[in-house]
């Protein structure tokens, strides 16, 4: 075994800079100089250089790393690529992050997994808006070590004045970012100056080469010095005699006999065994993947966090966080997203966007929604209590991702600022007269008939017929629709996507109270988004929410045009009109689909009544 | 046992975390066991990840009918030693049509007996996550591969449909018909793999070590004739040579190189001095530019 190899461990870093600043070339140069480029690979890129290269007859080192066909054809980098090299004393993983304006998302991804950032600047262009943007994102994501690589120094005749000016300017604005080390190096990725070889063409530069610096920079964040945190990943229960909690120590260290507490439940125990990759251990430290056994059999599941009783994490279901939005579809306050923190998954919604951050000026802007690559400080509310630390104190226990509930796309990421306390004296009262009692008094099973469909599809017409029939049969009912809510409770809401979400959230809460009161609720709302209909469904007990999709085509609705709205929308006089200038997401698994084009309203009502009768009987 | 160098310890912990994540997040995961050095490492790590329990998932080998015999022997022995459930699948349609690398060429063969066979097996058993030993340093188009690589229905890899992976907070959620490929060795290099095999004394197929073997030269590559199905062309002859292999695959498509590296230390030494890439010995990859990327879109591992 080669003992000296990588004895200083692994350094993870990312490169950032604008398009064409030379990121790919620099990484290609590092690989090339580290002699990691095999002869056959070099032969292949020499051939490719003629086809795709940007440097004439020379070998284009960027082609060593620009992989996907699409990006080679366009000569750009699209996605984060990971590269590996070793210097003999340290191993490196480099995330090559594209520099396009719209790829903040990729940079954040690279930065989240890195300890150090190389920020490239084209010596000819100096600092750009992007440089500031990238530095801010690195800082926000917790990068504490930065190399300012003043690249293409060959193109400014190795001029010290140019270098000094750029460095001075950078020091000016980087002060706010809290970087612990900042090394500025004049270099040429293309020709190799000051990359691994000290350049004779910059005699005025006394500092280390890029590689010398990377090899020696101390990035040990001392995760071991932080309080012990152990997010439980998997409960290992192979037989009745063994019960262990598997996971990776996020921070701190733990030893046999030491006490731990399950953060959310407050139950304590102590460590009796520690199983590591090579067998039994006396202790375990940050970064180690182990299995812990405890003295008592207590209730612990994946998603729980173990911590020292004297140094507990925050436990809360309300928190303030920086959110970076990564999806084409906007973040909407009030909408439910899935949230993953540690190994816990729960649902969450943004209760308030406190302000958006202009990543160029770092100024605060008001915002009602967040678009792709935007960053904001938000308040969140989660369905379950979570255990966490502020991101500034602990990167691994203070981070989370947000996932779209329908598409499962990762739509955002977040960094916790602090927990928020809920008013502690509003207890949920347990009443003797409960939902069951109220429903029994009415002799019915409460439920929500949720009619969704385009404007003019026939929702209200059918709902009205259904309600009349139910009322005639002695049922207790209530109808909710735009007419009786938008004039009162929801008077303050318009038709923007975020207002639509809030509209449905309130309708859902009202419907829930009415179900609690024992009523059969008929709700007729266009409710164009699947996610909001799902949100209402989740508010109610299983089975209580019955989705009725009034499936009438846009053509039929527009031809009917009872309120003359389609004509207006098509003339462009009505913004955000569903079906015309705003999307409608048809249900995928509605309990009932009504063919609203062909069948008479009476026949459609009959179908709904049959379903209600079955529900009441069963 | 001497303790691992810090960077290997970190890679080991990361891989164990990914294996556990897969077991915890999916209904029916499987470990794709290709019998090569990488999947031998994954298997070793999986044993550690779930100890003292057994592997919570079966092993799947896609046999093409042209695997080295030494690989098959090794496979059966290892599975028995570990007590793992082993599923072997071969594409029956390909067998019926007599598909092979010599008669149909490497592309058709790999597509039918490799890619299609894998999809068949995943579908038949309803596996929703498949663990594999692929590494990002293997090839350029792999450098952007996710640890949890999402596949749309039909096992389709869409470059733009891949999810950002932050802090190791993997998004393991999938919809109906969707699957995940999982790569615990994403951040390992070929050197890391060998260093780890040496440090942990992991059994690997003997073909990785030099021995006197029957070889012939064909289109610039040195082929080890593992059975009689490869007729000699005029001018070709079988020579006994000291050779070894750097990657495993189907024997007519895997080039050997001359070597006297018979021990682990000698293999490591040879590797450090080598100036050709790992994939050099794979006869399928040089087919066309960006061929890996295209294969991946079609569902190749
Ligand atoms: N003269 C000179 N050209 C460079 C240097 N670094 C990169 N380039 C050229 O700048 C262009 C863009 O480089 P590339 O690495 O693709 O930039 P990226 O978009 O940041 O990855 C290519 O034509 C490179 O050859 C350098 O240090 N000096
Ligand atoms: Mg690039």
mmCIF file of C-alpha atoms and ligand atoms in Angstrom, chain A residues 18-25 54-55 60 62 66 77 151-152 154-155 187-191, ligand 1:
data_model
loop_
_atom_site.group_PDB
_atom_site.id
_atom_site.type_symbol
_atom_site.label_atom_id
_atom_site.label_comp_id
_atom_site.label_asym_id
_atom_site.label_seq_id
_atom_site.Cartn_x
_atom_site.Cartn_y
_atom_site.Cartn_z
ATOM 1 C CA UNK A 18 -18.047 33.259 -16.660
ATOM 2 C CA UNK A 19 -18.251 31.423 -19.958
ATOM 3 C CA UNK A 20 -14.871 31.326 -21.661
ATOM 4 C CA UNK A 21 -12.896 32.464 -18.640
ATOM 5 C CA UNK A 22 -11.005 29.210 -19.051
ATOM 6 C CA UNK A 23 -12.410 26.830 -16.427
ATOM 7 C CA UNK A 24 -12.359 23.743 -18.612
ATOM 8 C CA UNK A 25 -8.907 24.599 -19.932
ATOM 9 C CA UNK A 54 -10.817 26.672 -30.287
ATOM 10 C CA UNK A 55 -7.033 26.962 -30.341
ATOM 11 C CA UNK A 60 -7.337 22.117 -26.774
ATOM 12 C CA UNK A 62 -10.735 21.991 -22.541
ATOM 13 C CA UNK A 66 -16.030 19.012 -22.000
ATOM 14 C CA UNK A 77 -20.208 23.346 -20.553
ATOM 15 C CA UNK A 151 -6.328 33.672 -15.820
ATOM 16 C CA UNK A 152 -5.106 34.399 -19.363
ATOM 17 C CA UNK A 154 -0.482 35.751 -21.142
ATOM 18 C CA UNK A 155 -2.985 37.922 -22.972
ATOM 19 C CA UNK A 187 -1.852 32.210 -14.289
ATOM 20 C CA UNK A 188 -2.397 30.894 -17.778
ATOM 21 C CA UNK A 189 -4.337 27.668 -18.024
ATOM 22 C CA UNK A 190 -3.580 27.382 -21.670
ATOM 23 C CA UNK A 191 0.188 27.688 -21.375
HETATM 24 N N1 LIG C 1 -4.532 32.771 -24.102
HETATM 25 C C1 LIG C 1 -5.185 32.041 -23.239
HETATM 26 N N2 LIG C 1 -6.332 31.480 -23.601
HETATM 27 C C2 LIG C 1 -7.005 30.732 -22.711
HETATM 28 C C3 LIG C 1 -6.522 30.526 -21.401
HETATM 29 N N3 LIG C 1 -7.401 29.735 -20.747
HETATM 30 C C4 LIG C 1 -8.386 29.440 -21.622
HETATM 31 N N4 LIG C 1 -8.157 30.044 -22.815
HETATM 32 C C5 LIG C 1 -9.014 29.975 -23.999
HETATM 33 O O1 LIG C 1 -10.296 30.522 -23.675
HETATM 34 C C6 LIG C 1 -11.327 29.831 -24.361
HETATM 35 C C7 LIG C 1 -12.377 29.322 -23.388
HETATM 36 O O2 LIG C 1 -11.823 28.355 -22.518
HETATM 37 P P1 LIG C 1 -12.694 27.275 -21.764
HETATM 38 O O3 LIG C 1 -11.730 26.532 -20.906
HETATM 39 O O4 LIG C 1 -13.555 26.501 -22.669
HETATM 40 O O5 LIG C 1 -13.588 28.219 -20.847
HETATM 41 P P2 LIG C 1 -14.803 27.849 -19.887
HETATM 42 O O6 LIG C 1 -16.040 28.225 -20.594
HETATM 43 O O7 LIG C 1 -14.589 28.701 -18.675
HETATM 44 O O8 LIG C 1 -14.706 26.396 -19.556
HETATM 45 C C8 LIG C 1 -10.652 28.710 -25.131
HETATM 46 O O9 LIG C 1 -10.488 29.121 -26.460
HETATM 47 C C9 LIG C 1 -9.315 28.553 -24.418
HETATM 48 O O10 LIG C 1 -8.339 28.040 -25.249
HETATM 49 C C10 LIG C 1 -5.297 31.157 -21.031
HETATM 50 O O11 LIG C 1 -4.814 31.056 -19.914
HETATM 51 N N5 LIG C 1 -4.677 31.910 -21.993
#
